[in-house]
Each structure stands twice: as structure tokens, then as C-alpha cells.
Short mmCIF file of C-alpha atoms and ligand atoms in Angstrom, two decimals:
data_model
loop_
_atom_site.label_atom_id
_atom_site.label_comp_id
_atom_site.label_asym_id
_atom_site.label_seq_id
_atom_site.Cartn_x
_atom_site.Cartn_y
_atom_site.Cartn_z
CA MET G 1 -18.12 -20.85 -11.98
CA THR G 2 -14.81 -22.00 -10.42
CA PRO G 3 -13.96 -19.80 -7.46
CA THR G 4 -10.87 -17.54 -7.48
CA ARG G 5 -8.26 -19.08 -5.23
CA ILE G 6 -6.64 -16.32 -3.14
CA ALA G 7 -3.06 -16.26 -1.56
CA LEU G 8 -3.45 -13.69 1.09
CA LEU G 9 0.01 -12.26 2.07
CA GLY G 10 -0.34 -10.19 5.23
CA ALA G 11 -3.57 -11.90 6.38
CA THR G 12 -3.07 -10.72 10.11
CA GLY G 13 -2.99 -7.08 9.06
CA SER G 14 -5.66 -4.45 8.62
CA ILE G 15 -5.93 -5.07 4.73
CA GLY G 16 -5.81 -8.88 5.45
CA GLU G 17 -8.72 -8.63 7.78
CA SER G 18 -10.69 -6.56 5.36
CA THR G 19 -9.98 -8.91 2.52
CA LEU G 20 -11.30 -11.86 4.55
CA ARG G 21 -14.55 -9.88 5.20
CA VAL G 22 -15.01 -9.47 1.48
CA ILE G 23 -14.19 -13.12 0.82
CA ALA G 24 -16.79 -14.17 3.56
CA ALA G 25 -19.35 -12.02 1.69
CA ASN G 26 -18.64 -14.03 -1.51
CA PRO G 27 -17.95 -17.66 -0.44
CA ASP G 28 -19.08 -19.03 -3.92
CA SER G 29 -16.72 -16.93 -6.06
CA HIS G 30 -13.62 -16.57 -3.77
CA VAL G 31 -11.76 -19.00 -1.52
CA VAL G 32 -8.63 -18.75 0.60
CA GLN G 33 -5.84 -20.78 -0.78
CA SER G 34 -3.09 -19.59 1.61
CA VAL G 35 -2.41 -17.07 4.13
CA SER G 36 0.70 -15.52 5.80
CA GLY G 37 1.24 -13.90 9.09
CA PHE G 38 4.34 -12.71 11.04
CA ARG G 39 4.27 -11.59 14.66
CA ARG G 40 0.63 -11.81 15.54
CA LEU G 41 0.56 -15.54 15.85
CA ASP G 42 -2.75 -15.69 17.87
CA ALA G 43 -4.52 -13.78 15.04
CA LEU G 44 -2.98 -16.12 12.39
CA ILE G 45 -4.16 -19.20 14.40
CA ALA G 46 -7.71 -17.78 14.43
CA ILE G 47 -7.57 -17.20 10.72
CA VAL G 48 -6.28 -20.63 9.91
CA SER G 49 -8.84 -22.36 12.08
CA ARG G 50 -11.60 -20.43 10.49
CA TRP G 51 -10.57 -20.55 6.82
CA ARG G 52 -8.58 -23.83 6.72
CA PRO G 53 -6.26 -22.71 3.87
CA ALA G 54 -4.08 -25.38 2.19
CA ARG G 55 -0.87 -23.54 2.82
CA VAL G 56 0.30 -21.09 5.57
CA ALA G 57 3.46 -18.96 5.73
CA VAL G 58 4.89 -18.03 9.24
CA ALA G 59 7.96 -16.34 10.48
CA ASP G 60 10.07 -19.23 11.60
CA ASP G 61 10.11 -22.92 12.89
CA SER G 62 8.93 -22.09 16.34
CA ALA G 63 5.96 -20.23 14.91
CA ARG G 64 5.25 -23.30 12.67
CA ASP G 65 5.30 -25.59 15.71
CA ALA G 66 3.00 -23.37 17.62
CA LEU G 67 0.57 -23.11 14.80
CA LEU G 68 0.43 -26.82 14.15
CA ALA G 69 -0.20 -27.60 17.91
CA ALA G 70 -3.06 -25.16 17.93
CA ILE G 71 -5.07 -26.32 14.91
CA ASP G 72 -6.83 -29.60 13.96
CA TYR G 73 -5.56 -30.36 10.55
CA GLN G 74 -2.25 -30.34 8.61
CA PRO G 75 -1.63 -27.58 6.00
CA ASP G 76 1.55 -27.15 4.21
CA VAL G 77 3.46 -24.71 6.56
CA VAL G 78 6.37 -22.73 5.02
CA THR G 79 8.66 -20.41 6.91
CA GLY G 80 10.65 -17.09 6.44
CA PRO G 81 10.91 -14.82 3.44
CA ASP G 82 11.20 -17.94 1.16
CA GLY G 83 7.85 -19.16 2.46
CA LEU G 84 6.22 -15.82 1.35
CA VAL G 85 7.63 -16.22 -2.16
CA ALA G 86 6.37 -19.88 -2.28
CA LEU G 87 2.87 -18.71 -1.49
CA ALA G 88 3.09 -15.90 -4.23
CA GLU G 89 4.28 -18.39 -6.77
CA ASP G 90 1.98 -21.26 -5.82
CA PRO G 91 0.28 -22.70 -9.00
CA ASP G 92 -2.90 -23.31 -7.00
CA ALA G 93 -3.28 -19.56 -6.31
CA ASP G 94 -5.19 -17.55 -9.03
CA LEU G 95 -4.75 -14.13 -7.38
CA VAL G 96 -2.23 -12.80 -4.90
CA VAL G 97 -3.22 -10.03 -2.42
CA ALA G 98 -0.04 -8.27 -1.60
CA ALA G 99 -0.78 -6.84 1.87
CA ILE G 100 2.44 -7.18 3.77
CA MET G 101 3.60 -3.94 5.26
CA GLY G 102 6.75 -2.13 4.03
CA ALA G 103 9.90 -3.31 2.34
CA ALA G 104 9.25 -6.89 3.64
CA GLY G 105 6.49 -7.20 0.98
CA LEU G 106 8.71 -6.62 -2.07
CA PRO G 107 10.31 -10.04 -2.78
CA SER G 108 6.96 -11.86 -2.57
CA THR G 109 5.16 -9.22 -4.73
CA MET G 110 8.02 -9.37 -7.30
CA ALA G 111 7.75 -13.25 -7.21
CA ALA G 112 4.00 -12.95 -7.95
CA ALA G 113 4.64 -10.65 -10.95
CA ARG G 114 7.29 -13.08 -12.21
CA ALA G 115 4.87 -15.96 -11.85
CA GLY G 116 2.41 -14.01 -14.04
CA LYS G 117 -0.28 -13.74 -11.26
CA ARG G 118 -3.19 -11.35 -10.86
CA ILE G 119 -2.08 -9.18 -8.02
CA ALA G 120 -4.36 -7.08 -5.85
CA LEU G 121 -1.62 -4.66 -4.70
CA ALA G 122 -1.84 -2.97 -1.34
CA ASN G 123 1.92 -3.08 -0.64
CA LYS G 124 2.70 0.35 -2.09
CA GLU G 125 6.35 0.22 -0.83
CA ALA G 126 7.16 -2.58 -3.25
CA LEU G 127 6.38 -0.10 -6.17
CA VAL G 128 8.15 2.86 -4.46
CA MET G 129 11.23 0.57 -4.11
CA ALA G 130 11.28 -1.22 -7.41
CA GLY G 131 8.63 0.41 -9.54
CA THR G 132 10.43 0.12 -12.99
CA LEU G 133 11.59 -3.45 -12.22
CA MET G 134 8.13 -4.43 -11.05
CA MET G 135 6.26 -2.95 -14.02
CA ASP G 136 8.74 -4.68 -16.41
CA ALA G 137 8.24 -8.01 -14.72
CA VAL G 138 4.45 -7.46 -14.96
CA GLU G 139 4.60 -6.83 -18.56
CA HIS G 140 7.20 -9.56 -19.38
CA HIS G 141 5.49 -12.26 -17.53
CA GLY G 142 1.98 -11.32 -18.41
CA ALA G 143 0.98 -10.39 -14.76
CA THR G 144 -1.99 -8.21 -13.94
CA LEU G 145 -1.82 -5.46 -11.33
CA LEU G 146 -5.00 -4.45 -9.67
CA PRO G 147 -4.52 -1.51 -7.37
CA VAL G 148 -6.00 -1.76 -3.81
CA ASP G 149 -4.72 1.39 -2.37
CA SER G 150 -7.96 3.38 -2.32
CA GLU G 151 -6.71 6.33 -4.42
CA HIS G 152 -5.09 4.18 -7.09
CA ASN G 153 -8.11 1.91 -7.11
CA ALA G 154 -10.28 4.99 -7.73
CA ILE G 155 -8.16 6.08 -10.64
CA PHE G 156 -8.13 2.46 -12.03
CA GLN G 157 -11.89 2.43 -11.71
CA SER G 158 -12.08 5.78 -13.63
CA LEU G 159 -10.24 4.40 -16.61
CA PRO G 160 -11.60 2.32 -19.43
CA THR G 161 -12.30 -1.40 -18.16
CA ASP G 162 -9.69 -2.80 -20.58
CA TYR G 163 -7.06 -0.50 -19.25
CA ARG G 164 -4.00 -2.54 -17.90
CA CYS G 165 -1.66 -0.87 -15.36
CA GLY G 166 1.56 0.19 -16.97
CA GLN G 167 -0.09 1.53 -20.11
CA SER G 168 -0.20 5.12 -20.89
CA ILE G 169 -3.60 6.73 -20.57
CA ALA G 170 -5.06 8.16 -23.72
CA GLY G 171 -6.22 11.76 -23.47
CA LEU G 172 -4.89 12.26 -19.94
CA SER G 173 -4.26 15.77 -18.70
CA GLN G 174 -3.39 14.84 -15.11
CA LEU G 175 -4.17 12.50 -12.21
CA TRP G 176 -5.40 13.99 -8.96
CA LEU G 177 -4.80 12.12 -5.67
CA THR G 178 -7.13 13.19 -2.92
CA CYS G 179 -5.65 13.43 0.58
CA SER G 180 -7.61 13.57 3.84
CA GLY G 181 -4.86 15.77 5.38
CA GLY G 182 -4.48 13.45 8.43
CA PRO G 183 -5.33 14.05 12.04
CA PHE G 184 -3.42 17.44 12.38
CA ARG G 185 -4.85 19.15 9.24
CA ASP G 186 -7.25 21.42 11.18
CA GLU G 187 -4.73 22.32 13.97
CA PRO G 188 -2.30 24.77 12.25
CA GLN G 189 -1.12 26.01 15.76
CA ARG G 190 -0.26 22.38 16.97
CA ASP G 191 3.21 21.79 17.91
CA LEU G 192 4.05 18.71 15.82
CA SER G 193 7.17 17.92 17.84
CA ALA G 194 4.97 16.94 20.82
CA VAL G 195 2.61 14.49 18.89
CA THR G 196 2.40 11.00 20.50
CA PRO G 197 2.07 7.79 18.58
CA ALA G 198 -1.62 7.34 19.69
CA GLU G 199 -2.45 10.75 18.36
CA ALA G 200 -0.74 10.14 15.01
CA CYS G 201 -2.53 6.85 14.52
CA ALA G 202 -5.94 8.22 15.27
CA HIS G 203 -6.77 8.82 11.59
CA PRO G 204 -9.97 10.92 11.15
CA ASN G 205 -11.45 8.82 8.29
CA TRP G 206 -9.65 5.45 8.00
CA SER G 207 -8.71 2.60 10.35
CA MET G 208 -5.42 1.15 9.22
CA GLY G 209 -2.20 -0.35 10.40
CA GLN G 210 0.26 1.71 12.49
CA LYS G 211 2.82 2.49 9.88
CA ILE G 212 0.51 3.69 7.21
CA SER G 213 -1.36 5.72 9.88
CA VAL G 214 1.76 7.61 10.88
CA ASP G 215 2.58 8.05 7.13
CA SER G 216 -0.78 9.47 6.61
CA ALA G 217 -0.32 11.98 9.44
CA THR G 218 3.06 13.15 8.06
CA LEU G 219 1.66 13.11 4.43
CA MET G 220 4.51 10.78 3.57
CA ASN G 221 1.76 8.28 2.60
CA LYS G 222 0.66 10.79 -0.14
CA GLY G 223 4.32 11.04 -1.19
CA LEU G 224 4.63 7.26 -1.52
CA GLU G 225 1.29 7.22 -3.38
CA LEU G 226 2.58 9.90 -5.79
CA ILE G 227 5.47 7.46 -6.63
CA GLU G 228 3.10 4.51 -6.77
CA ALA G 229 0.81 6.46 -9.27
CA CYS G 230 3.79 7.28 -11.52
CA HIS G 231 4.58 3.55 -11.93
CA LEU G 232 1.11 2.11 -11.98
CA PHE G 233 -0.22 4.73 -14.60
CA ASN G 234 2.99 5.38 -16.45
CA VAL G 235 2.99 9.15 -15.85
CA PRO G 236 5.73 11.53 -14.80
CA ALA G 237 5.46 13.10 -11.34
CA ASP G 238 4.47 16.47 -12.64
CA GLN G 239 1.26 14.93 -14.15
CA VAL G 240 0.18 13.83 -10.60
CA ARG G 241 -1.39 16.46 -8.37
CA VAL G 242 -2.49 16.27 -4.86
CA VAL G 243 -5.67 17.94 -3.38
CA LEU G 244 -6.82 17.95 0.19
CA HIS G 245 -10.26 16.53 0.49
CA PRO G 246 -11.10 16.15 4.20
CA GLN G 247 -14.22 14.09 3.77
CA SER G 248 -12.39 11.30 1.72
CA VAL G 249 -15.51 10.56 -0.29
CA ILE G 250 -13.88 11.13 -3.76
CA HIS G 251 -11.09 8.76 -3.73
CA SER G 252 -9.09 10.40 -6.50
CA LEU G 253 -9.69 11.79 -10.09
CA VAL G 254 -8.73 11.37 -13.62
CA GLU G 255 -8.57 14.82 -15.53
CA TYR G 256 -8.67 14.53 -19.32
CA THR G 257 -7.54 17.01 -21.91
CA ASP G 258 -11.15 17.92 -22.92
CA GLY G 259 -11.73 19.25 -19.28
CA SER G 260 -13.65 16.14 -18.03
CA PHE G 261 -12.92 14.82 -14.55
CA ILE G 262 -13.78 11.16 -13.86
CA SER G 263 -13.62 9.77 -10.27
CA GLN G 264 -14.84 7.07 -8.05
CA LEU G 265 -16.79 7.80 -4.73
CA GLY G 266 -17.46 5.50 -1.82
CA ARG G 267 -17.28 4.99 1.90
CA THR G 268 -14.04 5.15 3.68
CA ASP G 269 -13.81 1.48 3.91
CA MET G 270 -10.97 -0.57 2.35
CA GLN G 271 -13.48 -3.46 1.68
CA VAL G 272 -14.75 -1.40 -1.30
CA PRO G 273 -11.46 -1.12 -3.33
CA ILE G 274 -10.53 -4.72 -2.20
CA ALA G 275 -13.79 -6.08 -3.60
CA SER G 276 -13.24 -4.17 -6.79
CA ALA G 277 -9.72 -5.55 -7.10
CA LEU G 278 -10.73 -9.14 -6.34
CA ALA G 279 -13.53 -9.25 -8.82
CA HIS G 280 -12.27 -7.00 -11.65
CA PRO G 281 -13.85 -6.39 -14.13
CA ALA G 282 -16.87 -8.02 -12.60
CA ARG G 283 -18.55 -6.57 -9.39
CA ILE G 284 -19.15 -8.46 -6.05
CA ASP G 285 -20.66 -7.47 -2.75
CA SER G 286 -18.03 -5.65 -0.70
CA GLY G 287 -20.02 -6.12 2.48
CA VAL G 288 -20.13 -2.40 2.91
CA ALA G 289 -23.37 -0.21 3.29
CA PRO G 290 -23.70 2.22 0.21
CA LEU G 291 -22.66 5.68 0.49
CA ASN G 292 -25.68 7.85 1.50
CA LEU G 293 -25.48 10.89 -0.84
CA MET G 294 -28.34 12.70 0.99
CA GLU G 295 -26.41 12.63 4.24
CA LEU G 296 -23.04 13.86 2.71
CA GLY G 297 -23.51 17.44 3.00
CA GLN G 298 -20.59 19.33 1.55
CA LEU G 299 -17.51 18.05 -0.24
CA SER G 300 -14.48 20.51 0.06
CA PHE G 301 -11.10 20.76 -1.52
CA ALA G 302 -8.10 22.79 -0.71
CA ALA G 303 -4.26 22.88 -1.46
CA PRO G 304 -2.03 20.91 0.92
CA ASP G 305 0.25 22.75 3.33
CA ASP G 306 3.69 21.98 1.94
CA GLU G 307 5.53 23.87 4.65
CA ARG G 308 3.97 22.18 7.63
CA PHE G 309 3.99 18.78 5.92
CA PRO G 310 7.28 18.67 3.85
CA ALA G 311 7.07 14.92 3.28
CA LEU G 312 5.08 15.08 0.05
CA GLY G 313 7.57 17.58 -1.53
CA ILE G 314 10.53 15.37 -0.41
CA ALA G 315 8.85 12.42 -2.19
CA ARG G 316 8.29 14.35 -5.30
CA GLU G 317 11.89 15.25 -5.45
CA ALA G 318 12.92 11.61 -4.90
CA VAL G 319 10.87 10.27 -7.85
CA THR G 320 12.13 12.93 -10.01
CA ALA G 321 15.78 12.15 -9.09
CA SER G 322 15.97 8.31 -9.35
CA GLN G 323 14.80 4.84 -8.25
CA TYR G 324 17.71 4.90 -5.95
CA HIS G 325 16.41 7.94 -4.11
CA CYS G 326 13.01 6.39 -3.82
CA ILE G 327 14.61 3.26 -2.15
CA TRP G 328 16.37 5.46 0.33
CA LEU G 329 13.26 7.52 1.04
CA ASN G 330 11.33 4.39 1.66
CA ALA G 331 13.88 2.63 3.94
CA VAL G 332 14.63 5.88 6.02
CA ASN G 333 10.92 6.71 6.48
CA GLU G 334 10.27 3.03 7.63
CA CYS G 335 13.16 3.38 10.21
CA ALA G 336 12.00 6.87 11.42
CA VAL G 337 8.35 5.70 11.76
CA ALA G 338 9.43 2.69 13.78
CA ASP G 339 11.55 4.95 16.01
CA PHE G 340 8.61 7.39 16.38
CA LEU G 341 6.20 4.54 17.31
CA ALA G 342 8.75 3.37 19.81
CA GLY G 343 8.97 6.80 21.37
CA ASP G 344 12.57 7.38 20.25
CA LEU G 345 12.06 10.09 17.60
CA ALA G 346 9.87 13.24 17.52
CA PHE G 347 7.02 13.30 14.93
CA ASP G 348 8.29 16.26 13.06
CA ARG G 349 11.74 14.69 12.74
CA ILE G 350 10.50 11.95 10.51
CA ALA G 351 10.48 13.99 7.52
CA ASP G 352 13.68 15.71 8.55
CA ARG G 353 15.34 12.25 8.50
CA ALA G 354 14.07 11.75 4.89
CA ARG G 355 15.31 15.24 3.88
CA GLN G 356 18.74 14.48 5.51
CA ALA G 357 19.17 11.12 3.68
CA LEU G 358 18.30 12.50 0.30
CA ASP G 359 20.57 15.58 0.70
CA SER G 360 23.50 13.31 1.21
CA LEU G 361 22.75 11.03 -1.74
CA THR G 362 24.44 10.48 -5.12
CA THR G 363 22.46 8.13 -7.27
CA SER G 364 23.44 4.57 -8.26
CA PRO G 365 21.85 2.38 -11.00
CA ILE G 366 19.17 0.00 -9.94
CA ASP G 367 18.82 -2.98 -12.39
CA SER G 368 17.87 -5.96 -10.28
CA LEU G 369 16.01 -6.97 -7.21
CA GLU G 370 19.26 -7.70 -5.48
CA ALA G 371 20.35 -4.01 -6.17
CA VAL G 372 17.14 -2.84 -4.73
CA LEU G 373 17.54 -4.92 -1.54
CA GLU G 374 21.19 -3.92 -1.23
CA ALA G 375 20.31 -0.22 -1.52
CA ASP G 376 17.60 -0.74 1.16
CA ARG G 377 20.16 -2.21 3.45
CA ASN G 378 22.63 0.62 2.89
CA ALA G 379 19.91 3.20 3.63
CA ARG G 380 19.09 1.41 6.92
CA ARG G 381 22.62 1.17 7.95
CA TRP G 382 23.04 4.89 7.18
CA TYR G 383 20.05 5.49 9.41
CA SER G 384 21.26 3.41 12.29
CA GLU G 385 24.63 5.14 12.28
CA LEU G 386 23.11 8.49 12.53
P1 NDP N 1 -0.68 -3.92 9.13
O1 NDP N 1 0.48 -3.45 9.90
O2 NDP N 1 -2.03 -3.89 9.62
O3 NDP N 1 -0.34 -5.44 8.58
C1 NDP N 1 0.80 -5.79 7.97
C2 NDP N 1 0.83 -7.09 7.54
O4 NDP N 1 2.34 -7.48 7.18
C3 NDP N 1 0.61 -8.11 8.81
O5 NDP N 1 0.01 -9.26 8.34
C4 NDP N 1 1.91 -8.37 9.27
O6 NDP N 1 2.02 -9.65 10.03
C5 NDP N 1 2.80 -8.54 8.06
N1 NDP N 1 4.15 -8.14 8.17
C6 NDP N 1 4.72 -7.09 8.78
N2 NDP N 1 6.08 -7.28 8.76
C7 NDP N 1 6.36 -8.48 8.07
C8 NDP N 1 7.59 -9.11 7.79
N3 NDP N 1 8.83 -8.59 8.08
N4 NDP N 1 7.50 -10.29 7.13
C9 NDP N 1 6.33 -10.81 6.85
N5 NDP N 1 5.03 -10.29 7.19
C10 NDP N 1 5.19 -9.01 7.73
O7 NDP N 1 -0.57 -3.08 7.79
P2 NDP N 1 -1.85 -2.63 6.74
O8 NDP N 1 -2.73 -3.84 6.58
O9 NDP N 1 -2.46 -1.36 7.21
O10 NDP N 1 -1.03 -2.27 5.44
C11 NDP N 1 -0.46 -3.39 4.61
C12 NDP N 1 0.06 -2.73 3.33
O11 NDP N 1 -1.15 -2.16 2.56
C13 NDP N 1 1.04 -1.58 3.56
O12 NDP N 1 2.02 -1.64 2.45
C14 NDP N 1 0.13 -0.37 3.37
O13 NDP N 1 0.80 0.79 2.89
C15 NDP N 1 -0.93 -0.75 2.43
N6 NDP N 1 -2.11 -0.08 2.40
C16 NDP N 1 -2.88 -0.22 3.73
C17 NDP N 1 -4.13 0.44 3.72
C18 NDP N 1 -5.08 0.35 5.01
O14 NDP N 1 -6.12 0.87 5.01
N7 NDP N 1 -4.64 -0.42 6.00
C19 NDP N 1 -4.60 1.30 2.58
C20 NDP N 1 -3.80 1.38 1.37
C21 NDP N 1 -2.61 0.67 1.40
P3 NDP N 1 1.88 -9.56 11.71
O15 NDP N 1 0.72 -8.68 11.86
O16 NDP N 1 1.31 -11.03 12.02
O17 NDP N 1 3.02 -9.14 12.29
MG1 MG N 2 -4.12 5.33 0.03
#
């Protein structure tokens, strides 16, 4: 069997690290063709030294010089946003793992779609910003989307194995996204204006990058996932429901018209959905211990608290309104989360900023990647002028 050659975009992040662990558990079937890093140069140097990929993407020329000085071979080193696109389009890559955080991941994810790649998609913001364009590119260029986000991966695994993302689902009643509720779900009295970045990033069930950890605490993550689900599974927002499930054992469910619910269960370790995406439709070792059903105890479910955590409702409004609204939602949320992490914005103001942005918005047509990126820039300018 020829191994799958992987372009790992966002190798220095949390998903990148988990992906490398899965590849380490499957050295005969999966190899690292290329990796990208951005600010964490030391981490990138360690990855490149260990995996010796043929190609590496770094932020700029000085990072390239530092990388080449620190390693003992000569990979092809590319720089900046164009370098990420080059890795995504690389004819020597069979599968692209899209694991860059935020809007920065959009152009390379789109390039992978246009190059007809198999794409293990973690970068949900790319679909939030450009869902229709992305799904059109996937279909037109014969690309394959394999969801990595645990909820969407669970739904994908609960569908027939020949299901391709973007198709409608036969016999579907609705999709259920499960939601842990974040670190503040059990503290109804807690003053959310006083939450610190360290508290917001201490997720009860998952270990993740900072931005998605904050999104999970505000429930904006579930809002972005709602938009992601609409595009991946070709359903309107009112066919996607969210249910609190604090144990995070059931990773989401498909409800069919005959009353059947089909779901995927597993440990809260991203190596499981990553392994499923890397090998689909085959199965490989994820490197994760199996779920111990005897130790699980109880699984519980409840409705989310929309008043305390308005972000989910705001996202639902955005996807119902237009693609343009989704771009603004994503951009303003990214800016607000960065401000919160820097200590410049109170936790409960993150959703307020998104609310404020959408309230002031009239829609505009989005028919190209350039239009998406321009709308993203406009939203960020609006935010910085607040
Ligand atoms: P991290 O912050 O841990 O990693 C982000 C990666 O993107 C790093 O490799 C980082 O490089 C790189 N990066 C950040 N900004 C840029 C930029 N401007 N240009 C190029 N590269 C950049 O994030 P996660 O791994 O947690 O998340 C990655 C994506 O996966 C996100 O879209 C997230 O929503 C999604 N996701 C993550 C899950 C998780 O469990 N972590 C679960 C489901 C989805 P560097 O570190 O070198 O600066
Ligand atoms: Mg998720």
C-alpha cells in the first residue's frame, strides 16, 4: 500500500500536534509531506527535525533563515500566505489537513478545494466565511471534505459510508450538535464580566487552542459549528439543533424521520476524529485508549441557556440572514476574542460586539474569495474603529 502523503497546515497548533500523534501511530500508511507554522518557530523546528518533511511553510524570510540554520537538511521552504497555498496545492500531497486557526486558514483551504484534494477540515472558520463558495469549489473540482471538528465528524460517521459532504441526507429529520456548555455551565450565579482568560481557556473536557477554548466558553463555538453543519450537510439552520451534554461522550447525532437517532461516541480526544478523517472510509489506530462504557455512569442532556450565552442565537441569526453576516460574525468574534485574551475586553462583551456588528449591517452579495476577504477586512476595520 502506498502511504497517504499529508500536507499539515497548522502543524504547530493543538490539532497539528494531535494529527502528528495519529501519524506516529500509523507510520506505514501515513507520511508527512509538508508542514506549516507561524509564530511558534521553536515548535516548528522540533517538528521539522523529527518528521523531515519535503516542504515547510513559515511566516516570513527571517523565519525561513532561522529554520534552515537549525536543521540538518534542506527542505523546500516557502513563506507567507502564498506559501500556505503552495502546500495546499502541492501535487505531492494526497490529503490536506486544514488546521490553521481562524480566517487565516481560508485561502489555503479554498486552494486545496480548487486543487481537488481530500481535505481533513478542522478550520471551521473557512466554512463560516465562505461556505457556499467552498462547497461549490469542492463539488466543481472533485475535492472531498472530511470533517475533523468532533461534532461534524460524529455526524459524518453516522451517515452512510458513501455519503459525500454537500449532498442532502436522505430521510433526515434533524441534526443534533452536542455541546459541553463550557467551563461556566454549572455556575449560573457567576459574574461573566469578571472571567479571566485563564478561566475561559480551562475547558472541562477538551484541550484545545486558545481561540476555540474562548469560543467554547461563550458558546460562539457552537454557533460557528451550526453554520459549519449547514454547509457540510446541506441543511437549513432550523434543521440543526443544539443540546447540552456535559459529559461530551456522544459527539453529535443524526435524527431520521422514522424516529431513529444515530450517533458516534468516543473519548474527548481529537485524535479519534482526526484518525477517522485521515483513513476514511478505512479505520486506523488513533493512539487513544477506548472508551470504558462500564466507567461512564450517566449521560445527561439539557437545553442550552440562550440568555446567559447569547452567541449561539446570534450565529443562528447570521446564517439565516446571509453569507455576508457570517463573515462579519466571524471577523468581529476573532477580534473580540483576541482583545479578551489580551485583557482589553470583558468576557461578556464578546457576544455584545457580535450583536452590535450584525445590528448595524445591511447585506452585500458574496460571489468570490476576494469579496469574502474584503468583507472580512471591512468588519475588522469597523471593529477597530469602535
Ligand atoms: P491553535 O491556536 O492551537 O493552532 C493554530 C495553528 O494555526 C498554529 O499552527 C498556528 O501557528 C497557525 N496559525 C495561526 N495564525 C496563523 C496565520 N495568520 N497564518 C498562518 N498560520 C497561522 O488552534 P487549534 O489547533 O486549536 O485550532 C485550529 C483550527 O481547528 C481552528 O479553526 C479550530 O476552530 C479548529 N478546531 C480545533 C479543535 C481543537 O480541539 N483544538 C477542535 C475542532 C476544531 P503558530 O502556532 O506557529 O503561531
Ligand atoms: Mg467541535
